[in-house]
Amino acid sequence: MNNLLPLPANTGPERGAEILGRIRTAFAEKGFDGSSMQDLARAAGMSVGNFYRYFPSKDAIVEAMVGYDMAEMERDFAAILESADPLTGIRAKICERLNGGCAEDGRLWAEITAAAHRKPQIARICGQMEELVAENLLTVFARLAGTSPKVVAQRYGAHARFIVMLVKAAAMRKRDAPDPDLTALILGTIETTLSEITDAARD
């Protein structure tokens, strides 16, 4: 998948991020099906004709948004890997997600996930995102275990996918009724999963 769909020629990275940020807010507020292309063009600050030129469909918009999310995620994982304690970095990032640090992202992903059940193209895009997160987790696990990514993938691939599933599901929960006990349980389950890997790495 392309990292980003092309935006207008005079659109720099910051402007591109701003445009997609406005679009994702509209998606989160009105839903995938409730947002018309006209609504999204208006939110982006573009004429409808120009908007269709660069975003011919909602699938194309989702692909562009996921591209930005993937690029941001890669930067986060690069910083974690360069740190002295990658596991602490992973824990901090997971806690941020589960404690409402990205509430709008959670609403957006709930809409996109629902659309993925009806649209194979959206399902493919979502799958690529989840796969990339799991691969980055395995890279961190490989460093902790002091072994090759291939070996770690065989041993802990399910662990990585399980963590991705839990974090995504927790992020998509409605935030109008906080449930700290449930959040603590999810964090505890993830911590247990991480401990299985770190304990094995010490053996």
PDB file of C-alpha atoms in Angstrom:
ATOM      1  CA  MET A   1       0.000   0.000   0.000  1.00  0.00           C
ATOM      2  CA  ASN A   2       1.242   3.519  -0.690  1.00  0.00           C
ATOM      3  CA  ASN A   3       2.291   5.402   2.406  1.00  0.00           C
ATOM      4  CA  LEU A   4       0.262   8.418   1.325  1.00  0.00           C
ATOM      5  CA  LEU A   5      -2.041   9.283  -1.485  1.00  0.00           C
ATOM      6  CA  PRO A   6      -0.897  12.426  -3.302  1.00  0.00           C
ATOM      7  CA  LEU A   7      -2.260  15.747  -2.142  1.00  0.00           C
ATOM      8  CA  PRO A   8      -2.153  18.948  -4.217  1.00  0.00           C
ATOM      9  CA  ALA A   9       1.314  19.821  -5.462  1.00  0.00           C
ATOM     10  CA  ASN A  10       1.618  22.819  -3.158  1.00  0.00           C
ATOM     11  CA  THR A  11       0.628  20.765  -0.121  1.00  0.00           C
ATOM     12  CA  GLY A  12       3.540  20.181   2.256  1.00  0.00           C
ATOM     13  CA  PRO A  13       3.634  17.478   4.955  1.00  0.00           C
ATOM     14  CA  GLU A  14       2.246  19.789   7.639  1.00  0.00           C
ATOM     15  CA  ARG A  15      -0.615  20.962   5.426  1.00  0.00           C
ATOM     16  CA  GLY A  16      -1.323  17.373   4.387  1.00  0.00           C
ATOM     17  CA  ALA A  17      -1.497  16.311   8.023  1.00  0.00           C
ATOM     18  CA  GLU A  18      -3.825  19.237   8.753  1.00  0.00           C
ATOM     19  CA  ILE A  19      -6.167  18.285   5.896  1.00  0.00           C
ATOM     20  CA  LEU A  20      -6.344  14.647   6.960  1.00  0.00           C
ATOM     21  CA  GLY A  21      -6.747  15.690  10.586  1.00  0.00           C
ATOM     22  CA  ARG A  22      -9.843  17.690   9.667  1.00  0.00           C
ATOM     23  CA  ILE A  23     -11.211  14.781   7.654  1.00  0.00           C
ATOM     24  CA  ARG A  24     -10.684  12.272  10.455  1.00  0.00           C
ATOM     25  CA  THR A  25     -12.529  14.565  12.882  1.00  0.00           C
ATOM     26  CA  ALA A  26     -15.499  14.629  10.491  1.00  0.00           C
ATOM     27  CA  PHE A  27     -15.381  10.829  10.183  1.00  0.00           C
ATOM     28  CA  ALA A  28     -15.267  10.435  13.970  1.00  0.00           C
ATOM     29  CA  GLU A  29     -18.190  12.812  14.487  1.00  0.00           C
ATOM     30  CA  LYS A  30     -20.517  11.722  11.674  1.00  0.00           C
ATOM     31  CA  GLY A  31     -19.392   8.168  11.027  1.00  0.00           C
ATOM     32  CA  PHE A  32     -18.052   6.516   7.900  1.00  0.00           C
ATOM     33  CA  ASP A  33     -21.447   6.204   6.233  1.00  0.00           C
ATOM     34  CA  GLY A  34     -22.862   9.429   7.686  1.00  0.00           C
ATOM     35  CA  SER A  35     -20.114  11.612   6.207  1.00  0.00           C
ATOM     36  CA  SER A  36     -20.714  12.535   2.585  1.00  0.00           C
ATOM     37  CA  MET A  37     -17.844  13.388   0.284  1.00  0.00           C
ATOM     38  CA  GLN A  38     -19.198  16.952   0.306  1.00  0.00           C
ATOM     39  CA  ASP A  39     -18.996  17.010   4.117  1.00  0.00           C
ATOM     40  CA  LEU A  40     -15.425  15.753   4.006  1.00  0.00           C
ATOM     41  CA  ALA A  41     -14.382  18.236   1.308  1.00  0.00           C
ATOM     42  CA  ARG A  42     -15.839  21.058   3.385  1.00  0.00           C
ATOM     43  CA  ALA A  43     -14.007  19.818   6.477  1.00  0.00           C
ATOM     44  CA  ALA A  44     -10.758  19.654   4.498  1.00  0.00           C
ATOM     45  CA  GLY A  45     -11.188  23.213   3.278  1.00  0.00           C
ATOM     46  CA  MET A  46     -11.165  22.107  -0.366  1.00  0.00           C
ATOM     47  CA  SER A  47     -13.618  22.495  -3.213  1.00  0.00           C
ATOM     48  CA  VAL A  48     -15.617  19.357  -3.966  1.00  0.00           C
ATOM     49  CA  GLY A  49     -14.092  19.071  -7.444  1.00  0.00           C
ATOM     50  CA  ASN A  50     -10.523  19.365  -6.162  1.00  0.00           C
ATOM     51  CA  PHE A  51     -11.290  16.998  -3.295  1.00  0.00           C
ATOM     52  CA  TYR A  52     -12.498  14.270  -5.678  1.00  0.00           C
ATOM     53  CA  ARG A  53      -9.359  14.775  -7.745  1.00  0.00           C
ATOM     54  CA  TYR A  54      -7.157  13.672  -4.875  1.00  0.00           C
ATOM     55  CA  PHE A  55      -9.620  11.530  -2.937  1.00  0.00           C
ATOM     56  CA  PRO A  56     -11.841   9.690  -5.440  1.00  0.00           C
ATOM     57  CA  SER A  57     -13.518   7.605  -2.743  1.00  0.00           C
ATOM     58  CA  LYS A  58     -13.817   7.116   0.996  1.00  0.00           C
ATOM     59  CA  ASP A  59     -11.556   4.086   0.641  1.00  0.00           C
ATOM     60  CA  ALA A  60      -8.874   6.396  -0.733  1.00  0.00           C
ATOM     61  CA  ILE A  61      -9.310   8.743   2.233  1.00  0.00           C
ATOM     62  CA  VAL A  62      -8.993   5.869   4.694  1.00  0.00           C
ATOM     63  CA  GLU A  63      -5.854   4.691   2.923  1.00  0.00           C
ATOM     64  CA  ALA A  64      -4.315   8.169   3.208  1.00  0.00           C
ATOM     65  CA  MET A  65      -5.228   8.467   6.891  1.00  0.00           C
ATOM     66  CA  VAL A  66      -3.817   5.034   7.657  1.00  0.00           C
ATOM     67  CA  GLY A  67      -0.660   6.006   5.793  1.00  0.00           C
ATOM     68  CA  TYR A  68      -0.161   8.957   8.125  1.00  0.00           C
ATOM     69  CA  ASP A  69      -0.944   6.791  11.160  1.00  0.00           C
ATOM     70  CA  MET A  70       1.556   4.179  10.028  1.00  0.00           C
ATOM     71  CA  ALA A  71       4.272   6.787   9.513  1.00  0.00           C
ATOM     72  CA  GLU A  72       3.634   8.205  12.982  1.00  0.00           C
ATOM     73  CA  MET A  73       3.656   4.739  14.500  1.00  0.00           C
ATOM     74  CA  GLU A  74       6.964   3.903  12.824  1.00  0.00           C
ATOM     75  CA  ARG A  75       8.494   7.044  14.345  1.00  0.00           C
ATOM     76  CA  ASP A  76       7.180   6.078  17.793  1.00  0.00           C
ATOM     77  CA  PHE A  77       8.628   2.578  17.562  1.00  0.00           C
ATOM     78  CA  ALA A  78      11.958   3.911  16.255  1.00  0.00           C
ATOM     79  CA  ALA A  79      12.207   6.139  19.341  1.00  0.00           C
ATOM     80  CA  ILE A  80      11.280   3.220  21.601  1.00  0.00           C
ATOM     81  CA  LEU A  81      13.944   0.987  20.046  1.00  0.00           C
ATOM     82  CA  GLU A  82      16.597   3.680  20.454  1.00  0.00           C
ATOM     83  CA  SER A  83      15.777   4.112  24.145  1.00  0.00           C
ATOM     84  CA  ALA A  84      17.673   2.378  26.940  1.00  0.00           C
ATOM     85  CA  ASP A  85      14.523   0.577  28.092  1.00  0.00           C
ATOM     86  CA  PRO A  86      12.234  -0.308  25.167  1.00  0.00           C
ATOM     87  CA  LEU A  87       9.833  -2.275  27.345  1.00  0.00           C
ATOM     88  CA  THR A  88       9.092   0.789  29.465  1.00  0.00           C
ATOM     89  CA  GLY A  89       8.432   2.714  26.260  1.00  0.00           C
ATOM     90  CA  ILE A  90       5.987   0.061  25.046  1.00  0.00           C
ATOM     91  CA  ARG A  91       4.177   0.073  28.388  1.00  0.00           C
ATOM     92  CA  ALA A  92       3.913   3.869  28.396  1.00  0.00           C
ATOM     93  CA  LYS A  93       2.505   3.949  24.867  1.00  0.00           C
ATOM     94  CA  ILE A  94      -0.067   1.256  25.679  1.00  0.00           C
ATOM     95  CA  CYS A  95      -1.131   3.074  28.867  1.00  0.00           C
ATOM     96  CA  GLU A  96      -1.554   6.276  26.879  1.00  0.00           C
ATOM     97  CA  ARG A  97      -3.841   4.516  24.407  1.00  0.00           C
ATOM     98  CA  LEU A  98      -5.916   2.780  27.049  1.00  0.00           C
ATOM     99  CA  ASN A  99      -6.347   5.831  29.255  1.00  0.00           C
ATOM    100  CA  GLY A 100      -8.004   7.969  26.600  1.00  0.00           C
ATOM    101  CA  GLY A 101      -4.961   9.717  25.183  1.00  0.00           C
ATOM    102  CA  CYS A 102      -6.313   9.115  21.668  1.00  0.00           C
ATOM    103  CA  ALA A 103     -10.082   9.142  22.187  1.00  0.00           C
ATOM    104  CA  GLU A 104     -10.823  10.601  18.749  1.00  0.00           C
ATOM    105  CA  ASP A 105      -8.656   7.933  17.115  1.00  0.00           C
ATOM    106  CA  GLY A 106     -10.678   5.308  18.965  1.00  0.00           C
ATOM    107  CA  ARG A 107     -13.965   6.674  17.583  1.00  0.00           C
ATOM    108  CA  LEU A 108     -12.472   6.814  14.108  1.00  0.00           C
ATOM    109  CA  TRP A 109     -11.186   3.251  14.251  1.00  0.00           C
ATOM    110  CA  ALA A 110     -14.559   2.035  15.480  1.00  0.00           C
ATOM    111  CA  GLU A 111     -16.123   3.527  12.346  1.00  0.00           C
ATOM    112  CA  ILE A 112     -13.424   2.149  10.056  1.00  0.00           C
ATOM    113  CA  THR A 113     -13.596  -1.309  11.636  1.00  0.00           C
ATOM    114  CA  ALA A 114     -17.359  -1.409  11.140  1.00  0.00           C
ATOM    115  CA  ALA A 115     -16.861  -0.440   7.496  1.00  0.00           C
ATOM    116  CA  ALA A 116     -14.214  -3.150   7.129  1.00  0.00           C
ATOM    117  CA  HIS A 117     -16.858  -5.824   7.735  1.00  0.00           C
ATOM    118  CA  ARG A 118     -18.679  -4.621   4.609  1.00  0.00           C
ATOM    119  CA  LYS A 119     -15.833  -3.477   2.372  1.00  0.00           C
ATOM    120  CA  PRO A 120     -12.904  -5.808   1.542  1.00  0.00           C
ATOM    121  CA  GLN A 121     -10.649  -2.881   0.588  1.00  0.00           C
ATOM    122  CA  ILE A 122     -11.081  -1.282   4.009  1.00  0.00           C
ATOM    123  CA  ALA A 123     -10.528  -4.665   5.662  1.00  0.00           C
ATOM    124  CA  ARG A 124      -7.243  -5.014   3.753  1.00  0.00           C
ATOM    125  CA  ILE A 125      -6.079  -1.576   4.887  1.00  0.00           C
ATOM    126  CA  CYS A 126      -6.972  -2.302   8.523  1.00  0.00           C
ATOM    127  CA  GLY A 127      -5.208  -5.646   8.352  1.00  0.00           C
ATOM    128  CA  GLN A 128      -2.034  -4.018   7.063  1.00  0.00           C
ATOM    129  CA  MET A 129      -2.054  -1.523   9.907  1.00  0.00           C
ATOM    130  CA  GLU A 130      -2.486  -4.217  12.554  1.00  0.00           C
ATOM    131  CA  GLU A 131       0.175  -6.381  10.934  1.00  0.00           C
ATOM    132  CA  LEU A 132       2.665  -3.508  10.969  1.00  0.00           C
ATOM    133  CA  VAL A 133       2.029  -2.796  14.657  1.00  0.00           C
ATOM    134  CA  ALA A 134       2.536  -6.484  15.467  1.00  0.00           C
ATOM    135  CA  GLU A 135       5.756  -6.574  13.423  1.00  0.00           C
ATOM    136  CA  ASN A 136       7.113  -3.581  15.321  1.00  0.00           C
ATOM    137  CA  LEU A 137       6.230  -5.199  18.640  1.00  0.00           C
ATOM    138  CA  LEU A 138       8.105  -8.319  17.544  1.00  0.00           C
ATOM    139  CA  THR A 139      11.131  -6.185  16.687  1.00  0.00           C
ATOM    140  CA  VAL A 140      11.117  -4.904  20.271  1.00  0.00           C
ATOM    141  CA  PHE A 141      10.650  -8.453  21.570  1.00  0.00           C
ATOM    142  CA  ALA A 142      13.617  -9.626  19.471  1.00  0.00           C
ATOM    143  CA  ARG A 143      15.819  -7.008  21.098  1.00  0.00           C
ATOM    144  CA  LEU A 144      14.638  -8.029  24.564  1.00  0.00           C
ATOM    145  CA  ALA A 145      15.189 -11.736  23.844  1.00  0.00           C
ATOM    146  CA  GLY A 146      18.495 -11.189  22.060  1.00  0.00           C
ATOM    147  CA  THR A 147      17.454 -13.411  19.184  1.00  0.00           C
ATOM    148  CA  SER A 148      16.405 -13.092  15.554  1.00  0.00           C
ATOM    149  CA  PRO A 149      13.067 -11.546  14.536  1.00  0.00           C
ATOM    150  CA  LYS A 150      12.197 -14.795  12.720  1.00  0.00           C
ATOM    151  CA  VAL A 151      12.575 -16.887  15.874  1.00  0.00           C
ATOM    152  CA  VAL A 152      10.681 -14.330  17.926  1.00  0.00           C
ATOM    153  CA  ALA A 153       7.857 -14.274  15.355  1.00  0.00           C
ATOM    154  CA  GLN A 154       7.495 -18.036  15.660  1.00  0.00           C
ATOM    155  CA  ARG A 155       7.463 -17.953  19.456  1.00  0.00           C
ATOM    156  CA  TYR A 156       5.608 -14.740  20.175  1.00  0.00           C
ATOM    157  CA  GLY A 157       3.658 -13.846  17.051  1.00  0.00           C
ATOM    158  CA  ALA A 158       0.376 -14.684  18.768  1.00  0.00           C
ATOM    159  CA  HIS A 159       1.404 -12.590  21.779  1.00  0.00           C
ATOM    160  CA  ALA A 160       1.962  -9.553  19.563  1.00  0.00           C
ATOM    161  CA  ARG A 161      -1.353 -10.012  17.731  1.00  0.00           C
ATOM    162  CA  PHE A 162      -3.142 -10.486  21.067  1.00  0.00           C
ATOM    163  CA  ILE A 163      -1.757  -7.196  22.413  1.00  0.00           C
ATOM    164  CA  VAL A 164      -2.771  -5.376  19.219  1.00  0.00           C
ATOM    165  CA  MET A 165      -6.275  -6.819  19.475  1.00  0.00           C
ATOM    166  CA  LEU A 166      -6.684  -5.787  23.125  1.00  0.00           C
ATOM    167  CA  VAL A 167      -5.386  -2.250  22.618  1.00  0.00           C
ATOM    168  CA  LYS A 168      -7.532  -1.692  19.540  1.00  0.00           C
ATOM    169  CA  ALA A 169     -10.680  -3.023  21.188  1.00  0.00           C
ATOM    170  CA  ALA A 170     -10.068  -0.948  24.328  1.00  0.00           C
ATOM    171  CA  ALA A 171      -9.421   2.220  22.304  1.00  0.00           C
ATOM    172  CA  MET A 172     -12.723   1.797  20.469  1.00  0.00           C
ATOM    173  CA  ARG A 173     -14.814   1.668  23.646  1.00  0.00           C
ATOM    174  CA  LYS A 174     -17.175   4.581  24.227  1.00  0.00           C
ATOM    175  CA  ARG A 175     -15.610   7.143  26.537  1.00  0.00           C
ATOM    176  CA  ASP A 176     -18.840   8.576  27.943  1.00  0.00           C
ATOM    177  CA  ALA A 177     -18.854   5.922  30.680  1.00  0.00           C
ATOM    178  CA  PRO A 178     -15.267   5.335  31.903  1.00  0.00           C
ATOM    179  CA  ASP A 179     -14.614   1.926  33.420  1.00  0.00           C
ATOM    180  CA  PRO A 180     -11.299   2.103  35.312  1.00  0.00           C
ATOM    181  CA  ASP A 181     -11.667  -1.450  36.601  1.00  0.00           C
ATOM    182  CA  LEU A 182     -11.945  -2.808  33.071  1.00  0.00           C
ATOM    183  CA  THR A 183      -9.006  -0.679  31.935  1.00  0.00           C
ATOM    184  CA  ALA A 184      -6.928  -2.015  34.830  1.00  0.00           C
ATOM    185  CA  LEU A 185      -7.884  -5.576  33.891  1.00  0.00           C
ATOM    186  CA  ILE A 186      -6.863  -5.030  30.259  1.00  0.00           C
ATOM    187  CA  LEU A 187      -3.559  -3.466  31.316  1.00  0.00           C
ATOM    188  CA  GLY A 188      -2.946  -6.362  33.708  1.00  0.00           C
ATOM    189  CA  THR A 189      -3.599  -8.888  30.951  1.00  0.00           C
ATOM    190  CA  ILE A 190      -1.197  -7.103  28.621  1.00  0.00           C
ATOM    191  CA  GLU A 191       1.406  -6.923  31.401  1.00  0.00           C
ATOM    192  CA  THR A 192       1.072 -10.676  31.942  1.00  0.00           C
ATOM    193  CA  THR A 193       1.582 -11.243  28.220  1.00  0.00           C
ATOM    194  CA  LEU A 194       4.666  -9.015  28.176  1.00  0.00           C
ATOM    195  CA  SER A 195       6.020 -10.780  31.266  1.00  0.00           C
ATOM    196  CA  GLU A 196       5.833 -14.148  29.505  1.00  0.00           C
ATOM    197  CA  ILE A 197       8.194 -12.755  26.868  1.00  0.00           C
ATOM    198  CA  THR A 198      10.590 -10.976  29.226  1.00  0.00           C
ATOM    199  CA  ASP A 199      10.760 -13.974  31.583  1.00  0.00           C
ATOM    200  CA  ALA A 200      11.607 -16.231  28.643  1.00  0.00           C
ATOM    201  CA  ALA A 201      14.286 -13.766  27.532  1.00  0.00           C
ATOM    202  CA  ARG A 202      15.984 -14.024  30.935  1.00  0.00           C
ATOM    203  CA  ASP A 203      16.122 -17.854  30.818  1.00  0.00           C
TER     204      ASP A 203
END
